[in-house]
């Protein structure tokens, strides 16, 4: 795709997203798409849950023109429609975990068997040659799809976080695609970033008294889109980077999800039980405000993504990239598991010195 056309498409996506938000926002109360402050939710007033719907409408309207040139976009938009509908019903009716997982499983199966889009190999992650998954590729892919959808869903806890973390992933994927001359493939992540910009303006309160939330429709759409792009970028004939690099591009959502689920399981709780132990909750309890937490977590995500980008560009051995990721992951889990003990010790030592 020529660069001028790409710029035009991105600008069109920004305008379309803005218009979609302005049209959908007043309709939210009629469909029960309002987030009310209760329980763990501490925002003020009823906030429309239309961010995800606006983003999907933007993708649909802007990308429809390119389906004839890239039929895979049609399959993506169909799968995305299902996940958005699921998320919208969950926003309005609070669906059960089992139902959500069942629909996500069906979407994963549709991706695999309609396009043969699945994880067939993990690259040379152990240093002994490419690891081929064979018959285990399908279940491994289903786990990855469900994990990605729910990882980004779990990050949607403070204003702007899910959107900015997804922009780290989409931006990194687009960088690789553009570096290797795959401008057509880069269209989806670039349009998604453009569609997110108006949403973030409303969500972060830049437009007074016009706040909106993404809702599960938006956060699950992000997760599906990220895993879709990672599969194309690592498993297709036009692969843009090695599978191990994908871990670095979604490091924060992935590590936070696994860490929180491990903590819940060790406590004898359901891994899907809601609580206030995510990274963004902990940063707030440490004294940071929501904006400072947003900046800190997004900065960490960019640092990890840049490690992945640099490692891929320099062709650092995959086993080294995996070991470094696992080391950081272990430190991350250990830190979160003992954060309050560490903070208490620091405060105690500080008090003694005074």
Coordinates of C-alpha atoms in Angstrom, one line a residue:
X1 CA 0.0 0.0 0.0
X2 CA 1.5 3.4 -0.9
X3 CA 2.4 5.7 2.0
X4 CA -0.1 8.5 1.0
X5 CA -2.9 6.0 0.9
X6 CA -1.9 4.7 4.3
X7 CA -1.9 8.2 5.8
X8 CA -5.3 8.8 4.3
X9 CA -6.7 5.5 5.8
X10 CA -5.3 6.3 9.2
X11 CA -6.8 9.8 9.2
X12 CA -10.2 8.4 8.0
X13 CA -10.0 5.9 10.9
X14 CA -9.5 8.7 13.5
X15 CA -12.5 10.7 12.1
X16 CA -14.7 7.6 11.9
X17 CA -13.9 6.6 15.5
X18 CA -14.7 10.1 16.7
X19 CA -18.1 10.1 14.9
X20 CA -18.9 6.6 16.1
X21 CA -18.3 7.6 19.7
X22 CA -20.5 10.8 19.3
X23 CA -23.3 8.7 17.8
X24 CA -23.1 5.7 20.3
X25 CA -22.6 7.7 23.5
X26 CA -26.2 9.0 23.9
X27 CA -27.5 5.5 22.9
X28 CA -25.7 3.7 25.7
X29 CA -28.5 4.1 28.4
X30 CA -31.1 2.6 26.0
X31 CA -29.1 -0.7 25.7
X32 CA -28.0 -0.9 29.3
X33 CA -24.4 -0.2 28.4
X34 CA -23.5 1.9 31.4
X35 CA -20.9 1.2 34.1
X36 CA -22.3 2.1 37.5
X37 CA -19.9 2.8 40.5
X38 CA -20.3 -0.2 42.8
X39 CA -18.2 -2.8 44.5
X40 CA -14.6 -2.6 43.2
X41 CA -15.5 0.2 40.8
X42 CA -14.7 3.6 42.2
X43 CA -15.5 6.0 39.3
X44 CA -18.1 8.7 39.6
X45 CA -21.5 8.5 37.8
X46 CA -22.8 6.2 35.1
X47 CA -20.2 5.9 32.3
X48 CA -21.1 4.7 28.8
X49 CA -19.5 1.4 27.8
X50 CA -19.3 2.1 24.1
X51 CA -15.5 2.4 23.4
X52 CA -15.2 -1.1 22.1
X53 CA -18.3 -0.8 19.9
X54 CA -16.9 2.4 18.4
X55 CA -13.5 0.9 17.7
X56 CA -15.1 -2.1 16.0
X57 CA -17.4 0.0 13.8
X58 CA -14.3 2.0 12.8
X59 CA -12.4 -1.2 11.8
X60 CA -15.5 -2.5 9.9
X61 CA -16.1 0.7 8.0
X62 CA -12.5 1.5 7.2
X63 CA -11.2 -2.0 6.5
X64 CA -14.2 -3.2 4.4
X65 CA -12.6 -1.5 1.4
X66 CA -9.6 -3.7 1.6
X67 CA -11.2 -7.1 2.0
X68 CA -11.1 -7.9 -1.8
X69 CA -7.4 -7.4 -1.7
X70 CA -6.9 -9.2 1.5
X71 CA -9.7 -11.8 2.2
X72 CA -8.1 -12.5 5.6
X73 CA -9.4 -9.2 6.8
X74 CA -13.0 -10.4 6.2
X75 CA -12.4 -13.4 8.4
X76 CA -10.8 -11.2 11.1
X77 CA -13.8 -8.8 11.0
X78 CA -16.2 -11.7 11.3
X79 CA -14.4 -13.2 14.4
X80 CA -14.1 -9.7 15.8
X81 CA -17.8 -9.2 15.4
X82 CA -18.5 -12.3 17.5
X83 CA -16.1 -11.2 20.3
X84 CA -17.6 -7.7 20.4
X85 CA -21.2 -9.0 20.6
X86 CA -20.1 -11.3 23.4
X87 CA -18.4 -8.4 25.2
X88 CA -21.4 -6.1 24.7
X89 CA -23.7 -8.7 26.2
X90 CA -21.3 -9.2 29.1
X91 CA -21.2 -5.5 29.7
X92 CA -25.0 -5.3 29.8
X93 CA -25.8 -8.7 31.5
X94 CA -22.6 -9.8 33.3
X95 CA -22.3 -13.2 31.6
X96 CA -20.9 -16.3 33.3
X97 CA -17.2 -17.1 33.0
X98 CA -18.0 -20.5 31.4
X99 CA -20.1 -18.9 28.7
X100 CA -17.4 -16.3 27.9
X101 CA -14.8 -19.0 27.7
X102 CA -17.0 -21.2 25.5
X103 CA -17.5 -18.5 22.9
X104 CA -13.8 -17.6 23.0
X105 CA -13.0 -21.3 22.3
X106 CA -15.4 -21.3 19.3
X107 CA -13.7 -18.2 17.9
X108 CA -10.3 -19.8 18.3
X109 CA -11.5 -22.9 16.5
X110 CA -12.9 -20.7 13.7
X111 CA -9.6 -19.0 13.3
X112 CA -7.7 -22.3 13.2
X113 CA -10.0 -24.2 10.8
X114 CA -11.2 -21.5 8.5
X115 CA -7.7 -20.1 7.8
X116 CA -5.4 -22.8 9.1
X117 CA -4.1 -20.0 11.4
X118 CA -2.4 -21.7 14.3
X119 CA 0.9 -22.0 16.2
X120 CA 2.8 -24.7 14.3
X121 CA 6.2 -24.0 15.7
X122 CA 7.9 -22.1 18.5
X123 CA 11.1 -21.4 16.7
X124 CA 14.6 -22.4 17.9
X125 CA 13.8 -21.5 21.6
X126 CA 15.9 -24.3 23.1
X127 CA 18.9 -23.9 20.8
X128 CA 18.5 -27.4 19.2
X129 CA 16.5 -26.5 16.1
X130 CA 13.0 -25.4 15.4
X131 CA 10.4 -26.8 17.9
X132 CA 7.5 -28.2 15.8
X133 CA 4.3 -28.6 17.7
X134 CA 2.6 -31.1 15.3
X135 CA -0.8 -32.2 16.7
X136 CA -0.3 -30.1 19.8
X137 CA -0.4 -26.9 17.7
X138 CA -4.2 -26.7 17.8
X139 CA -4.7 -26.9 21.6
X140 CA -1.7 -24.7 22.1
X141 CA -3.2 -22.1 19.8
X142 CA -6.6 -22.3 21.6
X143 CA -4.9 -21.7 24.9
X144 CA -3.0 -18.7 23.4
X145 CA -6.2 -17.2 22.0
X146 CA -8.1 -17.5 25.2
X147 CA -5.1 -16.2 27.2
X148 CA -4.6 -13.2 25.0
X149 CA -8.3 -12.2 25.1
X150 CA -8.4 -12.4 28.9
X151 CA -5.0 -10.9 29.5
X152 CA -6.0 -7.7 27.9
X153 CA -9.4 -7.8 29.5
X154 CA -7.8 -8.0 32.9
X155 CA -5.7 -4.9 32.2
X156 CA -8.8 -2.7 31.8
X157 CA -8.7 -1.5 35.4
X158 CA -7.7 2.2 35.2
X159 CA -8.4 4.8 32.6
X160 CA -6.4 4.4 29.5
X161 CA -4.4 1.3 30.5
X162 CA -5.9 -1.3 28.1
X163 CA -5.8 1.2 25.3
X164 CA -2.2 2.2 25.8
X165 CA -0.9 -1.3 26.5
X166 CA -2.5 -2.4 23.2
X167 CA -0.9 0.5 21.4
X168 CA 2.5 -0.8 22.6
X169 CA 1.7 -4.2 21.0
X170 CA 0.1 -2.9 17.8
X171 CA 2.8 -0.3 17.4
X172 CA 5.6 -2.9 17.8
X173 CA 3.9 -5.3 15.3
X174 CA 3.5 -2.4 12.8
X175 CA 7.2 -1.5 13.2
X176 CA 8.3 -5.0 12.2
X177 CA 5.8 -5.2 9.3
X178 CA 6.9 -1.8 7.9
X179 CA 10.6 -2.7 8.4
X180 CA 10.2 -5.8 6.2
X181 CA 8.1 -4.0 3.6
X182 CA 4.8 -5.5 4.6
X183 CA 2.8 -2.3 4.4
X184 CA -0.5 -4.1 3.5
X185 CA -0.2 -6.3 6.6
X186 CA 0.5 -3.2 8.7
X187 CA -2.8 -1.7 7.9
X188 CA -4.7 -3.5 10.6
X189 CA -2.5 -2.5 13.6
X190 CA -2.2 1.1 12.2
X191 CA -6.0 1.5 11.8
X192 CA -6.5 0.0 15.3
X193 CA -4.2 2.5 16.8
X194 CA -6.0 5.3 14.9
X195 CA -9.3 4.1 16.2
X196 CA -8.0 4.1 19.8
X197 CA -6.9 7.8 19.7
X198 CA -10.4 9.3 20.0
X199 CA -11.4 6.7 22.6
X200 CA -8.4 7.6 24.7
X201 CA -9.3 11.3 24.5
X202 CA -12.7 10.6 25.9
X203 CA -11.6 7.9 28.4
X204 CA -8.7 10.0 29.9
X205 CA -11.0 13.0 30.5
X206 CA -9.6 15.3 27.9
X207 CA -13.1 16.2 26.9
X208 CA -14.9 17.4 30.1
X209 CA -17.9 15.4 31.3
X210 CA -17.7 13.1 28.2
X211 CA -16.0 10.1 29.7
X212 CA -16.5 6.7 28.2
X213 CA -15.2 3.2 29.0
X214 CA -14.0 0.5 26.6
X215 CA -16.0 -2.2 28.2
X216 CA -15.4 -5.9 27.8
X217 CA -16.4 -5.5 24.2
X218 CA -13.3 -3.4 23.7
X219 CA -10.8 -5.2 25.9
X220 CA -11.7 -8.6 24.4
X221 CA -11.5 -7.1 20.9
X222 CA -8.0 -5.9 21.6
X223 CA -6.9 -9.3 22.9
X224 CA -8.3 -11.1 19.9
X225 CA -6.7 -8.6 17.5
X226 CA -3.3 -8.8 19.2
X227 CA -3.2 -12.6 19.1
X228 CA -4.5 -12.6 15.5
X229 CA -1.6 -10.3 14.5
X230 CA 0.9 -12.3 16.5
X231 CA -0.1 -15.5 14.7
X232 CA 0.2 -13.9 11.3
X233 CA 3.5 -12.3 12.3
X234 CA 5.1 -15.4 13.6
X235 CA 3.4 -18.4 11.8
X236 CA 2.5 -17.3 8.3
X237 CA 4.6 -17.5 5.2
X238 CA 5.2 -13.7 5.5
X239 CA 6.3 -13.9 9.2
X240 CA 7.7 -10.7 10.5
X241 CA 9.5 -11.9 13.6
X242 CA 10.3 -15.0 15.6
X243 CA 7.8 -16.5 18.1
X244 CA 9.9 -15.7 21.2
X245 CA 9.7 -12.0 20.3
X246 CA 5.9 -12.1 20.7
X247 CA 6.3 -12.7 24.4
X248 CA 8.1 -9.3 24.7
X249 CA 5.4 -7.4 22.8
X250 CA 2.7 -8.5 25.3
X251 CA 4.9 -8.8 28.3
X252 CA 2.9 -6.8 30.9
X253 CA -0.6 -8.2 30.1
X254 CA 0.8 -11.7 29.9
X255 CA 2.9 -11.6 33.1
X256 CA 0.2 -9.8 35.1
X257 CA -2.4 -12.4 34.1
X258 CA -0.3 -15.4 34.9
X259 CA 0.9 -13.9 38.2
X260 CA -2.6 -13.1 39.3
X261 CA -3.9 -16.5 38.4
X262 CA -1.1 -18.3 40.2
X263 CA -1.8 -16.2 43.3
X264 CA -5.5 -17.1 43.2
X265 CA -4.9 -20.8 42.6
X266 CA -2.4 -20.9 45.5
X267 CA -5.1 -19.2 47.7
X268 CA -7.5 -21.9 46.7
X269 CA -9.6 -19.5 44.6
X270 CA -10.9 -19.6 41.1
X271 CA -8.3 -18.2 38.7
X272 CA -11.1 -16.0 37.2
X273 CA -12.2 -14.6 40.5
X274 CA -12.2 -10.8 40.5
X275 CA -9.9 -9.0 43.0
X276 CA -7.7 -5.9 43.4
X277 CA -4.3 -7.6 43.1
X278 CA -3.4 -6.6 39.6
X279 CA -0.3 -4.5 38.9
X280 CA -2.4 -1.4 38.4
X281 CA -4.2 -2.0 41.7
X282 CA -0.9 -2.5 43.5
X283 CA 0.6 0.7 42.1
X284 CA -2.4 2.6 43.3
X285 CA -2.1 1.1 46.8
X286 CA 1.6 2.1 46.8
X287 CA 0.5 5.7 46.6
X288 CA 0.6 6.5 42.9
X289 CA -2.4 8.1 41.4
X290 CA -4.1 6.6 38.4
X291 CA -2.3 8.9 35.9
X292 CA 1.1 8.1 37.5
X293 CA 0.3 4.3 37.5
X294 CA -0.7 4.6 33.8
X295 CA 2.6 6.2 32.9
X296 CA 4.7 3.8 34.9
X297 CA 3.0 0.6 33.5
X298 CA 3.0 1.8 30.0
X299 CA 6.7 2.8 30.2
X300 CA 7.5 -0.7 31.5
X301 CA 5.5 -2.2 28.6
X302 CA 7.5 -0.1 26.1
X303 CA 10.8 -1.1 27.7
X304 CA 9.9 -4.8 27.3
X305 CA 8.7 -4.3 23.8
X306 CA 11.9 -2.4 22.9
X307 CA 14.0 -5.3 24.3
X308 CA 12.1 -7.6 22.0
X309 CA 12.5 -5.3 19.0
X310 CA 16.2 -4.9 19.5
X311 CA 16.7 -8.6 20.2
X312 CA 14.9 -9.4 17.0
X313 CA 16.7 -6.8 14.9
X314 CA 20.1 -8.0 16.2
X315 CA 19.0 -11.6 15.9
X316 CA 19.9 -12.4 19.5
X317 CA 19.6 -16.2 19.9
X318 CA 16.1 -17.2 20.7
X319 CA 17.1 -19.3 23.7
X320 CA 18.8 -16.2 25.2
X321 CA 15.7 -14.1 24.6
X322 CA 13.5 -16.8 26.2
X323 CA 15.8 -17.2 29.2
X324 CA 15.9 -13.4 29.8
X325 CA 12.1 -13.2 29.6
X326 CA 11.7 -16.1 32.0
X327 CA 14.2 -14.5 34.4
X328 CA 12.3 -11.1 34.3
X329 CA 9.0 -13.0 34.7
X330 CA 10.3 -14.9 37.8
X331 CA 11.5 -11.6 39.3
X332 CA 8.1 -10.0 38.5
X333 CA 6.1 -12.8 40.2
X334 CA 8.5 -12.8 43.2
X335 CA 8.2 -9.1 43.5
X336 CA 4.4 -9.0 43.4
X337 CA 4.2 -12.0 45.8
X338 CA 6.3 -10.2 48.4
X339 CA 5.6 -6.5 47.6
X340 CA 4.0 -5.7 50.9
X341 CA 6.6 -7.5 52.9
X342 CA 9.3 -5.6 51.0
X343 CA 7.5 -2.2 51.5
X344 CA 7.0 -3.0 55.2
X345 CA 10.7 -3.7 55.6
X346 CA 11.7 -0.5 53.7
X347 CA 9.4 1.6 55.9
X348 CA 10.7 -0.1 59.1
X349 CA 14.3 0.6 58.2
X350 CA 13.5 4.1 57.2
X351 CA 11.7 4.7 60.5
X352 CA 14.7 3.3 62.4
X353 CA 17.1 5.6 60.7
X354 CA 15.0 8.6 61.6

